[in-house]
């Protein structure tokens, strides 16, 4: 079914709207599952009844999470709205509410213990997650041009919600970053010597800039160990480290540290936000650094530290001698 003309038309529409490659894979997966579940009937002859049956099947028989249910629904709505040009109305199914849970937070000693069990680029990735409040996708997709060691700024390009933002860069990471840049440069120069050197970028950028993508500034700070074929544009390039590679290293480091909390790459972002608020940083500033669209997302960290005022100090406590 992966080569069916219909699925190709779905793929084309996704790429026309410049969705990420990860979203493309996810949407195609759920469209394919929807068609298979309904005995390979064409979506054109299906409607609310078949959609509701499929979504209920996911919830009842497959026991998927609310977030996964919503993901499948988004893919199907995209299919009908953008490919079949039909609006799905009066669907007897609503977006599932994902339970709001307090995120797991590590203290400084636990972060230090995990870092003590990591080496090389994996140590630096973790340090950037905790020191800059990055998402793992943002850390792995950092390019050389995004790093300003002099002003200690880090550009997060095209982050979640396709938004750019700047975040602070810890000064004591300078030497580690410089070593990683040198490592990336050595790999890039080897690629150039072998007739390659293009980095992976969205197909539209490659089409627009072409050979410029060989410039060192466009290379990833954490390049993959091997070259690959671009999944859309088809050229040979070098991508960044895969998130599963980092996840494996992190899991080993957490086990070696003896920490029993559930720790993922995102846990360090939670710890970053909590420490900023605990030390008195303004919640609006933290919201901007994290790239949250809604301040209510940032406010969850004030609950973690047990103070909705997020470290605000009374003027009385600032009086001389108080």
Backbone as numpy.savetxt, mean C-alpha at the origin, in Angstrom:
# Nx Ny Nz CAx CAy CAz Cx Cy Cz
-10.51 -19.10 -19.41 -11.32 -17.90 -19.41 -10.47 -16.64 -19.41
-9.21 -16.75 -19.01 -8.35 -15.56 -18.91 -8.14 -14.89 -20.26
-8.33 -15.67 -21.37 -8.11 -15.09 -22.69 -9.43 -14.72 -23.38
-10.55 -14.78 -22.66 -11.83 -14.49 -23.28 -11.90 -13.02 -23.70
-12.50 -12.75 -24.84 -12.63 -11.38 -25.33 -13.36 -10.48 -24.33
-14.33 -11.06 -23.62 -15.08 -10.25 -22.66 -14.18 -9.78 -21.52
-13.40 -10.69 -20.96 -12.50 -10.30 -19.87 -11.43 -9.33 -20.37
-11.04 -9.48 -21.62 -10.10 -8.52 -22.20 -10.72 -7.13 -22.25
-12.03 -7.07 -22.53 -12.70 -5.77 -22.56 -12.78 -5.16 -21.17
-12.93 -6.01 -20.16 -12.93 -5.52 -18.77 -11.55 -4.97 -18.43
-10.51 -5.73 -18.81 -9.13 -5.29 -18.55 -8.85 -3.95 -19.23
-9.29 -3.81 -20.46 -9.08 -2.57 -21.21 -9.72 -1.38 -20.50
-10.93 -1.59 -20.00 -11.64 -0.50 -19.31 -10.92 -0.13 -18.01
-10.41 -1.11 -17.30 -9.67 -0.86 -16.07 -8.41 -0.04 -16.37
-7.70 -0.43 -17.43 -6.47 0.28 -17.77 -6.76 1.68 -18.31
-7.87 1.84 -19.01 -8.25 3.16 -19.51 -8.44 4.13 -18.34
-8.98 3.62 -17.25 -9.20 4.44 -16.08 -7.97 4.53 -15.19
-6.87 3.89 -15.63 -5.57 3.95 -14.96 -5.61 3.46 -13.51
-6.37 2.40 -13.30 -6.35 1.76 -11.99 -5.02 1.02 -11.84
-4.66 0.74 -10.61 -3.40 0.05 -10.36 -3.46 -1.39 -10.88
-2.28 -1.96 -11.10 -2.21 -3.34 -11.59 -2.80 -4.30 -10.55
-2.61 -3.99 -9.28 -3.18 -4.84 -8.22 -4.71 -4.81 -8.29
-5.29 -3.62 -8.51 -6.75 -3.51 -8.64 -7.23 -4.27 -9.87
-6.46 -4.18 -10.95 -6.81 -4.90 -12.18 -6.91 -6.40 -11.91
-5.92 -6.95 -11.25 -5.91 -8.39 -10.96 -7.09 -8.77 -10.06
-7.35 -7.92 -9.06 -8.42 -8.20 -8.11 -9.79 -8.16 -8.79
-10.03 -7.12 -9.57 -11.32 -6.99 -10.25 -11.54 -8.13 -11.25
-10.52 -8.48 -12.01 -10.66 -9.57 -12.97 -10.93 -10.89 -12.27
-10.31 -11.09 -11.12 -10.54 -12.32 -10.36 -12.01 -12.43 -9.96
-12.57 -11.34 -9.41 -13.94 -11.41 -8.92 -14.95 -11.47 -10.07
-14.68 -10.81 -11.17 -15.57 -10.92 -12.34 -15.57 -12.36 -12.84
-14.40 -12.96 -12.88 -14.28 -14.36 -13.33 -15.04 -15.29 -12.38
-14.89 -15.06 -11.06 -15.58 -15.90 -10.07 -17.10 -15.75 -10.18
-17.55 -14.53 -10.43 -18.98 -14.24 -10.59 -19.56 -15.01 -11.78
-18.83 -15.02 -12.89 -19.29 -15.72 -14.10 -19.28 -17.23 -13.88
-18.24 -17.75 -13.28 -18.15 -19.19 -13.04 -19.25 -19.66 -12.09
-19.51 -18.88 -11.06 -20.54 -19.26 -10.09 -21.90 -19.36 -10.75
-22.13 -18.53 -11.73 -23.42 -18.52 -12.43 -23.38 -19.33 -13.73
-22.65 -20.43 -13.68 -22.61 -21.41 -14.79 -22.16 -20.78 -16.11
-21.22 -19.86 -16.02 -20.59 -19.22 -17.17 -21.58 -18.43 -18.04
-22.66 -17.98 -17.43 -23.58 -17.12 -18.18 -22.94 -15.76 -18.39
-23.27 -15.14 -19.53 -22.71 -13.82 -19.81 -23.34 -12.79 -18.87
-22.55 -11.91 -18.28 -23.12 -10.89 -17.37 -24.22 -10.05 -17.99
-24.23 -9.95 -19.31 -25.26 -9.16 -20.00 -26.67 -9.70 -19.71
-26.77 -11.04 -19.53 -28.09 -11.63 -19.31 -28.36 -11.86 -17.82
-27.47 -11.36 -16.98 -27.67 -11.51 -15.54 -27.97 -10.15 -14.93
-28.43 -10.18 -13.69 -28.78 -8.94 -13.01 -28.74 -9.08 -11.50
-29.65 -8.37 -10.83 -29.63 -8.31 -9.37 -29.70 -9.69 -8.72
-30.55 -10.55 -9.24 -30.72 -11.87 -8.61 -29.42 -12.65 -8.58
-28.72 -12.68 -9.71 -27.45 -13.43 -9.78 -26.36 -12.77 -8.92
-26.36 -11.45 -8.90 -25.37 -10.74 -8.08 -25.60 -11.03 -6.61
-26.85 -10.96 -6.17 -27.18 -11.21 -4.76 -26.84 -12.64 -4.37
-27.14 -13.62 -5.25 -26.82 -15.03 -4.98 -25.32 -15.20 -4.79
-24.54 -14.56 -5.65 -23.09 -14.70 -5.58 -22.54 -14.09 -4.29
-23.00 -12.91 -3.94 -22.51 -12.25 -2.73 -22.91 -13.01 -1.47
-24.12 -13.55 -1.47 -24.54 -14.35 -0.32 -23.73 -15.64 -0.23
-23.39 -16.20 -1.39 -22.54 -17.41 -1.42 -21.19 -17.12 -0.79
-20.62 -15.95 -1.11 -19.33 -15.59 -0.53 -19.41 -15.49 0.98
-20.49 -14.88 1.46 -20.63 -14.68 2.91 -20.95 -15.96 3.65
-21.88 -16.76 3.11 -22.37 -17.94 3.83 -21.51 -19.17 3.60
-21.22 -19.47 2.35 -20.51 -20.72 2.03 -18.99 -20.59 2.07
-18.48 -19.45 1.66 -17.03 -19.28 1.66 -16.53 -18.55 2.89
-17.44 -17.91 3.62 -17.06 -17.26 4.87 -16.03 -16.16 4.73
-16.10 -15.41 3.63 -15.12 -14.35 3.42 -15.39 -13.18 4.37
-14.39 -12.36 4.58 -14.51 -11.21 5.48 -15.38 -10.12 4.86
-15.90 -9.19 5.67 -16.68 -8.07 5.14 -15.90 -7.27 4.09
-14.60 -7.10 4.32 -13.78 -6.34 3.37 -13.71 -7.05 2.02
-13.62 -8.38 2.05 -13.56 -9.15 0.80 -14.91 -9.11 0.08
-16.01 -9.18 0.84 -17.34 -9.04 0.24 -17.46 -7.70 -0.50
-17.01 -6.65 0.15 -17.09 -5.31 -0.45 -16.23 -5.21 -1.70
-15.09 -5.88 -1.65 -14.17 -5.89 -2.80 -14.84 -6.55 -4.00
-15.50 -7.68 -3.77 -16.20 -8.39 -4.84 -17.34 -7.54 -5.39
-18.09 -6.89 -4.50 -19.19 -6.04 -4.94 -18.68 -4.87 -5.78
-17.59 -4.25 -5.38 -17.02 -3.14 -6.15 -16.63 -3.60 -7.55
-16.06 -4.79 -7.66 -15.66 -5.32 -8.97 -16.87 -5.53 -9.86
-17.95 -6.05 -9.30 -19.14 -6.32 -10.10 -19.83 -5.02 -10.50
-19.90 -4.07 -9.58 -20.49 -2.77 -9.91 -19.69 -2.08 -11.01
-18.36 -2.19 -10.93 -17.49 -1.64 -11.98 -17.81 -2.28 -13.32
-17.96 -3.59 -13.31 -18.26 -4.33 -14.55 -19.53 -3.80 -15.22
-20.59 -3.68 -14.43 -21.87 -3.28 -15.02 -21.89 -1.80 -15.40
-21.30 -0.97 -14.58 -21.35 0.47 -14.84 -20.44 0.88 -15.98
-19.23 0.35 -16.03 -18.23 0.83 -16.98 -18.07 -0.01 -18.24
-18.39 -1.29 -18.15 -18.22 -2.17 -19.31 -19.56 -2.41 -20.00
-20.56 -2.77 -19.22 -21.88 -3.07 -19.79 -22.78 -1.83 -19.85
-22.32 -0.73 -19.25 -23.07 0.55 -19.27 -24.47 0.40 -18.69
-24.55 -0.33 -17.58 -25.82 -0.52 -16.88 -25.65 -0.15 -15.42
-26.62 0.56 -14.88 -26.61 0.88 -13.46 -27.31 -0.23 -12.69
-26.69 -0.70 -11.63 -27.32 -1.69 -10.77 -28.04 -0.95 -9.65
-29.37 -1.06 -9.65 -30.19 -0.35 -8.66 -31.00 -1.35 -7.83
-31.38 -0.88 -6.63 -32.25 -1.67 -5.73 -31.66 -3.04 -5.41
-30.37 -3.10 -5.32 -29.71 -4.36 -4.96 -30.01 -4.69 -3.50
-30.50 -5.89 -3.25 -30.82 -6.30 -1.88 -29.56 -6.76 -1.15
-28.61 -5.88 -1.16 -27.31 -6.19 -0.54 -26.59 -4.87 -0.36
-26.07 -4.64 0.81 -25.35 -3.40 1.08 -23.91 -3.72 1.45
-23.09 -2.71 1.32 -21.70 -2.87 1.72 -21.62 -3.35 3.17
-20.85 -4.40 3.40 -20.69 -4.92 4.76 -19.84 -3.97 5.58
-20.23 -3.82 6.82 -19.45 -2.97 7.71 -18.31 -3.77 8.32
-17.11 -3.29 8.12 -15.96 -3.94 8.73 -15.88 -3.51 10.19
-15.82 -4.46 11.12 -15.76 -4.09 12.53 -14.58 -3.15 12.81
-14.86 -2.12 13.59 -13.79 -1.17 13.93 -13.02 -1.69 15.13
-11.80 -2.07 14.90 -10.98 -2.62 15.98 -9.78 -1.71 16.23
-9.34 -1.70 17.48 -8.15 -0.93 17.81 -6.93 -1.60 17.19
-6.10 -0.84 16.49 -4.92 -1.44 15.87 -3.88 -1.87 16.90
-3.12 -2.88 16.55 -2.01 -3.32 17.40 -0.90 -2.27 17.34
-0.37 -1.91 18.50 0.69 -0.91 18.56 1.88 -1.47 19.32
3.06 -1.24 18.80 4.30 -1.65 19.46 4.89 -0.47 20.23
5.50 -0.75 21.37 6.23 0.31 22.05 7.65 0.39 21.49
8.39 1.39 21.93 9.73 1.64 21.38 10.66 0.46 21.59
10.56 -0.19 22.75 11.43 -1.33 23.05 11.14 -2.50 22.11
9.88 -2.72 21.81 9.51 -3.81 20.91 9.97 -3.54 19.49
9.84 -2.28 19.06 10.33 -1.91 17.72 11.84 -2.14 17.64
12.55 -1.72 18.68 14.01 -1.88 18.71 14.39 -3.36 18.68
13.62 -4.19 19.37 13.91 -5.62 19.41 13.74 -6.25 18.02
12.69 -5.87 17.32 12.47 -6.39 15.97 13.57 -5.92 15.03
13.91 -4.63 15.11 14.98 -4.10 14.26 16.31 -4.83 14.53
16.51 -5.22 15.79 17.74 -5.92 16.15 17.86 -7.29 15.52
16.75 -7.80 15.01 16.76 -9.11 14.36 16.58 -9.02 12.84
16.85 -7.83 12.30 16.76 -7.64 10.85 18.06 -7.06 10.33
18.33 -7.27 9.07 19.59 -6.81 8.48 19.34 -6.14 7.14
20.37 -5.39 6.71 20.44 -4.79 5.37 19.17 -4.03 5.01
18.67 -4.27 3.79 17.52 -3.49 3.31 16.26 -3.73 4.12
16.13 -4.92 4.72 14.93 -5.21 5.51 14.92 -4.38 6.79
16.09 -4.17 7.37 16.21 -3.28 8.53 15.79 -1.87 8.14
16.27 -1.40 6.99 15.97 -0.04 6.56 14.49 0.13 6.21
13.89 -0.85 5.57 12.47 -0.77 5.26 11.66 -0.61 6.55
11.99 -1.42 7.56 11.29 -1.35 8.83 11.51 0.00 9.50
12.73 0.49 9.44 13.04 1.79 10.02 12.25 2.91 9.36
12.04 2.81 8.06 11.26 3.82 7.34 9.77 3.70 7.66
9.29 2.49 7.81 7.89 2.31 8.19 7.61 2.98 9.53
8.51 2.76 10.48 8.32 3.31 11.83 8.73 4.78 11.91
9.77 5.15 11.19 10.30 6.51 11.29 9.58 7.53 10.43
8.85 7.06 9.40 8.18 7.98 8.47 6.67 7.75 8.39
6.18 6.68 9.02 4.75 6.40 8.98 4.27 5.92 7.63
5.12 5.21 6.89 4.76 4.77 5.55 3.94 3.48 5.56
3.14 3.31 4.55 2.55 2.01 4.26 3.62 1.17 3.57
3.51 -0.16 3.62 4.54 -1.00 3.03 4.65 -0.76 1.53
3.51 -0.55 0.85 3.56 -0.29 -0.59 4.30 1.01 -0.89
4.15 2.00 -0.01 4.82 3.28 -0.19 6.32 3.16 0.05
6.72 2.37 1.04 8.14 2.19 1.33 8.84 1.44 0.19
8.22 0.38 -0.29 8.85 -0.44 -1.33 8.92 0.29 -2.67
7.97 1.19 -2.92 7.95 1.89 -4.21 8.69 3.22 -4.18
9.44 3.49 -3.11 10.25 4.71 -3.07 11.28 4.69 -4.19
11.41 5.80 -4.89 12.43 5.95 -5.93 13.51 6.91 -5.44
14.67 6.83 -6.04 15.80 7.65 -5.60 15.43 9.14 -5.61
14.68 9.57 -6.62 14.32 10.98 -6.76 13.37 11.46 -5.65
12.75 10.53 -4.93 11.79 10.89 -3.88 12.46 11.24 -2.56
13.77 11.03 -2.49 14.49 11.17 -1.22 15.33 12.45 -1.23
15.11 13.31 -0.24 15.86 14.54 -0.08 16.57 14.50 1.27
17.80 14.01 1.25 18.54 13.86 2.50 18.90 15.21 3.11
19.11 16.21 2.27 19.53 17.52 2.78 18.43 18.17 3.61
17.21 18.18 3.08 16.11 18.81 3.82 15.36 17.81 4.69
15.78 16.54 4.64 15.18 15.47 5.44 13.69 15.35 5.15
13.38 15.30 3.85 12.01 15.12 3.39 11.92 13.87 2.53
10.76 13.26 2.56 10.50 12.07 1.75 9.20 12.31 1.00
9.25 12.21 -0.32 8.03 12.36 -1.12 7.36 11.02 -1.29
6.12 10.93 -0.87 5.31 9.74 -1.12 4.50 10.04 -2.36
4.92 9.48 -3.48 4.29 9.76 -4.77 3.15 8.80 -5.05
2.00 9.37 -5.37 0.85 8.55 -5.76 0.51 7.52 -4.69
0.39 8.00 -3.44 0.04 7.11 -2.34 -1.41 6.68 -2.41
-1.94 6.18 -1.30 -3.32 5.71 -1.28 -4.26 6.85 -1.67
-5.21 6.53 -2.54 -6.11 7.57 -3.04 -5.47 8.43 -4.11
-4.33 7.95 -4.67 -3.60 8.66 -5.72 -3.15 10.06 -5.28
-2.82 10.18 -4.00 -2.40 11.48 -3.47 -0.90 11.48 -3.21
-0.28 12.62 -3.50 1.13 12.82 -3.15 1.19 13.52 -1.79
2.23 13.23 -1.04 2.42 13.94 0.23 3.89 13.88 0.62
4.29 14.76 1.50 5.63 14.72 2.07 5.55 14.22 3.49
6.56 13.48 3.89 6.65 13.07 5.28 8.06 13.31 5.77
8.23 13.34 7.08 9.55 13.61 7.65 10.48 12.41 7.47
11.76 12.69 7.39 12.78 11.66 7.20 13.76 11.73 8.36
13.84 10.70 9.20 14.74 10.73 10.35 16.19 10.98 9.94
16.82 11.94 10.60 18.20 12.28 10.26 19.18 11.16 10.51
18.92 10.33 11.54 19.88 9.27 11.86 19.80 8.07 10.93
18.95 8.17 9.88 18.92 7.11 8.87 19.76 7.47 7.65
20.38 8.63 7.68 21.10 9.12 6.50 22.13 8.13 5.98
23.00 7.62 6.85 24.07 6.72 6.40 23.49 5.42 5.82
22.45 4.90 6.46 21.83 3.67 5.95 21.20 3.89 4.59
20.57 5.04 4.41 19.94 5.35 3.12 21.01 5.53 2.05
22.10 6.20 2.40 23.18 6.40 1.43 23.77 5.07 0.98
23.91 4.12 1.92 24.41 2.79 1.56 23.43 2.07 0.64
22.14 2.23 0.92 21.14 1.57 0.08 21.09 2.21 -1.31
21.27 3.51 -1.38 21.32 4.19 -2.68 22.51 3.67 -3.49
23.66 3.50 -2.82 24.85 2.98 -3.50 24.60 1.56 -4.01
23.87 0.77 -3.22 23.53 -0.60 -3.62 22.63 -0.58 -4.85
21.64 0.31 -4.84 20.73 0.45 -5.97 21.48 0.91 -7.21
22.43 1.83 -7.04 23.20 2.34 -8.17 24.04 1.22 -8.80
24.65 0.38 -7.97 25.47 -0.71 -8.50 24.63 -1.67 -9.34
23.43 -1.98 -8.87 22.53 -2.85 -9.63 22.14 -2.19 -10.95
21.84 -0.90 -10.88 21.41 -0.18 -12.09 22.54 -0.11 -13.12
23.75 0.15 -12.67 24.88 0.22 -13.60 25.15 -1.13 -14.25
24.93 -2.20 -13.49 25.07 -3.55 -14.06 24.00 -3.79 -15.13
22.78 -3.34 -14.85 21.71 -3.48 -15.84 22.03 -2.72 -17.12
22.52 -1.50 -16.95 22.87 -0.68 -18.12 23.96 -1.35 -18.95
24.95 -1.91 -18.28 26.06 -2.56 -18.97 25.58 -3.77 -19.78
24.49 -4.38 -19.33 23.95 -5.55 -20.03 22.86 -5.18 -21.03
22.68 -3.86 -21.26 21.71 -3.42 -22.27 20.31 -3.22 -21.75
20.15 -3.16 -20.43 18.82 -2.96 -19.86 18.81 -1.62 -19.10
18.18 -1.57 -17.93 18.24 -0.35 -17.12 16.92 0.38 -16.95
15.86 -0.08 -17.63 14.56 0.55 -17.45 13.94 0.12 -16.12
13.33 1.07 -15.45 12.60 0.74 -14.23 11.15 0.47 -14.58
10.42 -0.16 -13.68 9.00 -0.40 -13.94 8.20 0.82 -13.53
7.35 1.27 -14.43 6.47 2.41 -14.19 5.12 2.09 -14.84
4.06 2.83 -14.50 2.79 2.63 -15.21 3.01 2.75 -16.72
2.27 1.96 -17.48 2.47 1.89 -18.93 2.36 3.26 -19.59
1.48 4.12 -19.04 1.31 5.45 -19.63 2.58 6.29 -19.50
3.27 6.15 -18.35 4.52 6.89 -18.16 5.62 6.37 -19.07
5.68 5.07 -19.23 6.70 4.49 -20.11 6.49 4.96 -21.55
5.23 5.02 -21.97 4.92 5.45 -23.32 5.28 6.92 -23.51
5.09 7.73 -22.46 5.33 9.16 -22.56 6.81 9.51 -22.49
7.55 8.86 -21.57 8.93 9.26 -21.33 9.98 8.29 -21.89
9.61 7.04 -22.07 10.51 6.08 -22.70 11.88 5.96 -22.05
12.95 6.28 -22.79 14.33 6.10 -22.31 14.66 6.85 -21.02
13.88 7.88 -20.69 14.12 8.63 -19.45 14.00 7.71 -18.24
13.23 6.62 -18.40 13.05 5.69 -17.30 14.34 4.92 -16.97
15.40 5.17 -17.74 16.70 4.59 -17.41 17.50 5.49 -16.47
17.05 6.72 -16.27 17.76 7.64 -15.38 17.78 7.06 -13.97
18.90 7.28 -13.28 19.04 6.69 -11.95 17.99 7.20 -10.97
17.58 8.45 -11.11 16.60 9.01 -10.20 15.28 8.26 -10.19
14.95 7.59 -11.30 13.71 6.85 -11.40 13.82 5.44 -10.82
15.03 5.00 -10.50 15.20 3.63 -10.00 14.67 3.51 -8.57
14.28 2.31 -8.21 13.76 2.06 -6.87 14.88 2.03 -5.83
14.56 2.52 -4.63 15.51 2.44 -3.53 15.74 0.99 -3.13
14.69 0.18 -3.25 14.79 -1.24 -2.89 14.49 -2.11 -4.12
15.46 -2.19 -5.03 15.23 -2.94 -6.28 15.13 -4.45 -6.05
14.36 -5.09 -6.90 14.26 -6.55 -6.87 15.60 -7.16 -7.27
15.82 -8.40 -6.88 17.08 -9.07 -7.19 17.14 -9.55 -8.64
15.98 -9.57 -9.31 15.95 -10.03 -10.70 15.15 -9.06 -11.57
15.44 -9.10 -12.87 14.63 -8.32 -13.81 13.37 -9.11 -14.16
12.39 -8.41 -14.72 11.13 -9.07 -15.09 10.56 -8.39 -16.34
9.53 -8.98 -16.89 8.82 -8.38 -18.03 7.64 -7.58 -17.48
7.53 -6.33 -17.88 6.43 -5.50 -17.42 5.10 -6.17 -17.80
4.18 -6.35 -16.82 2.95 -7.11 -17.08 2.00 -6.46 -18.08
2.13 -5.16 -18.31 1.23 -4.46 -19.23 1.96 -4.03 -20.50
3.09 -3.32 -20.33 3.80 -2.75 -21.48 4.71 -3.76 -22.18
5.11 -4.82 -21.45 5.87 -5.89 -22.09 7.37 -5.69 -22.21
7.92 -4.60 -21.66 9.37 -4.40 -21.75 10.07 -5.00 -20.53
11.37 -5.28 -20.67 12.15 -5.85 -19.58 12.55 -4.72 -18.63
12.28 -4.90 -17.36 12.56 -3.84 -16.39 12.95 -4.45 -15.05
13.25 -3.57 -14.11 13.53 -4.04 -12.75 12.51 -3.41 -11.81
11.77 -4.24 -11.11 10.74 -3.78 -10.19 11.35 -3.66 -8.79
10.55 -3.31 -7.82 11.05 -3.24 -6.45 10.85 -4.58 -5.74
11.41 -4.71 -4.55 11.23 -5.92 -3.75 9.74 -6.21 -3.58
9.39 -7.47 -3.58 7.99 -7.85 -3.41 7.63 -7.81 -1.93
6.39 -7.40 -1.65 5.98 -7.28 -0.25 6.01 -8.61 0.49
5.81 -9.72 -0.22 5.84 -11.02 0.44 7.25 -11.36 0.94
8.26 -10.88 0.23 9.64 -11.10 0.65 9.89 -10.40 1.97
9.41 -9.14 2.06 9.57 -8.41 3.32 8.76 -9.06 4.43
7.54 -9.49 4.13 6.67 -10.09 5.15 7.33 -11.33 5.77
8.01 -12.10 4.94 8.69 -13.31 5.43 9.82 -12.93 6.39
10.59 -11.92 6.03 11.69 -11.46 6.90 11.15 -10.89 8.20
10.05 -10.15 8.12 9.46 -9.57 9.32 8.95 -10.66 10.25
8.31 -11.66 9.71 7.78 -12.75 10.52 8.90 -13.45 11.30
10.01 -13.66 10.64 11.15 -14.30 11.31 11.71 -13.42 12.41
11.77 -12.11 12.16 12.31 -11.17 13.15 11.41 -11.09 14.37
10.10 -11.10 14.15 9.15 -11.04 15.27 9.26 -12.29 16.12
9.37 -13.44 15.49 9.53 -14.70 16.22 10.81 -14.70 17.03
11.88 -14.21 16.41 13.17 -14.17 17.12 13.14 -13.20 18.29
12.28 -12.19 18.20 12.17 -11.19 19.27 11.32 -11.68 20.43
10.58 -12.75 20.23 9.73 -13.28 21.28 8.47 -12.46 21.53
8.11 -11.61 20.58 6.92 -10.77 20.72 5.70 -11.58 20.30
4.67 -11.58 21.15 3.49 -12.40 20.88 2.37 -11.62 20.20
2.52 -10.33 20.06 1.50 -9.54 19.36 1.50 -9.90 17.88
0.35 -9.70 17.23 0.28 -9.89 15.78 0.89 -8.67 15.11
2.03 -8.86 14.46 2.76 -7.75 13.87 2.79 -7.89 12.35
2.36 -6.84 11.66 2.48 -6.76 10.21 3.24 -5.49 9.88
3.52 -5.28 8.61 4.21 -4.05 8.21 3.43 -2.81 8.64
2.10 -2.89 8.62 1.26 -1.74 8.95 1.31 -1.40 10.44
1.73 -2.36 11.27 1.82 -2.13 12.70 2.79 -0.99 13.01
3.85 -0.86 12.23 4.84 0.20 12.47 4.26 1.57 12.15
3.35 1.64 11.18 2.66 2.90 10.89 1.77 3.31 12.06
1.09 2.31 12.64 0.29 2.59 13.83 1.16 3.11 14.97
2.31 2.46 15.17 3.21 2.87 16.25 3.74 4.28 16.01
4.04 4.61 14.77 4.52 5.94 14.40 3.49 7.00 14.79
2.23 6.79 14.39 1.17 7.76 14.67 0.94 7.91 16.17
0.94 6.79 16.86 0.71 6.83 18.31 1.80 7.60 19.03
3.05 7.37 18.64 4.16 8.07 19.30 4.13 9.56 19.02
3.75 9.96 17.80 3.66 11.39 17.48 2.62 12.07 18.36
1.46 11.45 18.50 0.40 12.03 19.31 0.76 12.01 20.80
1.40 10.94 21.22 1.79 10.84 22.63 2.80 11.93 23.01
3.63 12.30 22.04 4.66 13.32 22.32 4.12 14.74 22.12
2.82 14.88 21.79 2.22 16.21 21.73 2.04 16.79 20.35
2.29 16.03 19.30 2.10 16.56 17.95 0.63 16.85 17.70
0.37 17.91 16.96 -1.00 18.29 16.63 -1.65 17.24 15.74
-2.90 16.89 16.03 -3.57 15.81 15.30 -3.73 16.14 13.82
-3.89 17.42 13.48 -4.00 17.80 12.06 -2.68 17.57 11.33
-1.58 17.81 12.02 -0.27 17.57 11.43 -0.06 16.08 11.20
-0.46 15.27 12.18 -0.33 13.83 12.05 -1.21 13.33 10.91
-2.41 13.88 10.78 -3.30 13.52 9.68 -2.64 13.79 8.33
-1.99 14.95 8.22 -1.34 15.32 6.96 -0.16 14.40 6.65
0.63 14.10 7.67 1.79 13.23 7.47 1.37 11.82 7.04
0.30 11.33 7.66 -0.17 9.98 7.35 -0.93 9.92 6.03
-1.42 11.07 5.56 -2.17 11.09 4.31 -3.61 10.63 4.47
-4.18 10.84 5.68 -5.58 10.47 5.91 -6.51 11.53 5.32
-7.51 11.12 4.57 -8.49 12.05 4.03 -9.44 12.56 5.11
-9.76 11.68 6.06 -10.72 11.99 7.11 -10.02 11.97 8.45
-10.16 13.04 9.21 -9.47 13.11 10.51 -9.98 12.05 11.47
-11.18 11.53 11.23 -11.69 10.48 12.12 -10.82 9.23 12.06
-10.16 9.01 10.93 -9.23 7.88 10.82 -8.04 8.10 11.74
-7.57 9.34 11.82 -6.43 9.67 12.67 -6.81 9.62 14.15
-8.05 9.99 14.45 -8.50 10.08 15.84 -8.49 8.75 16.55
-8.49 7.66 15.80 -8.49 6.34 16.45 -7.25 6.18 17.33
-6.15 6.85 16.96 -4.92 6.72 17.74 -5.01 7.45 19.07
-5.91 8.45 19.17 -6.08 9.12 20.46 -6.75 8.18 21.45
-7.56 7.25 20.95 -8.18 6.26 21.83 -7.12 5.29 22.36
-6.14 4.99 21.52 -5.10 4.03 21.92 -4.29 4.57 23.08
-3.97 5.87 23.02 -3.15 6.45 24.10 -4.02 6.89 25.27
-5.35 6.69 25.13 -6.25 6.98 26.25 -6.46 8.45 26.50
-6.28 9.27 25.47 -6.44 10.71 25.65 -6.90 11.32 24.34
-8.14 11.71 24.26 -8.66 12.29 23.03 -8.04 13.64 22.71
-7.35 14.22 23.70 -6.70 15.51 23.46 -5.31 15.34 22.88
-4.89 14.09 22.70 -3.66 13.78 21.95 -2.46 14.59 22.38
-2.20 14.65 23.71 -0.97 15.28 24.18 -1.03 16.79 24.33
-2.21 17.40 24.14 -2.32 18.84 24.30 -2.04 19.22 25.74
-1.23 20.25 25.93 -0.82 20.67 27.27 -1.57 21.94 27.66
-2.08 21.98 28.89 -2.77 23.16 29.39 -1.81 24.34 29.49
-2.28 25.58 29.19 -1.41 26.76 29.34 -0.87 26.91 30.77
-1.66 26.46 31.75 -1.22 26.58 33.14 0.06 25.79 33.39
0.13 24.61 32.71 1.31 23.76 32.91 2.56 24.35 32.25
2.39 25.39 31.44 3.52 26.05 30.80 3.99 27.28 31.57
3.26 27.63 32.64 3.66 28.79 33.41 4.99 28.54 34.09
5.85 29.56 34.18 7.14 29.40 34.88 6.91 28.96 36.32
7.59 27.94 36.72 7.50 27.46 38.09 6.34 26.55 38.37
5.50 26.29 37.33 4.34 25.44 37.59 4.75 23.96 37.56
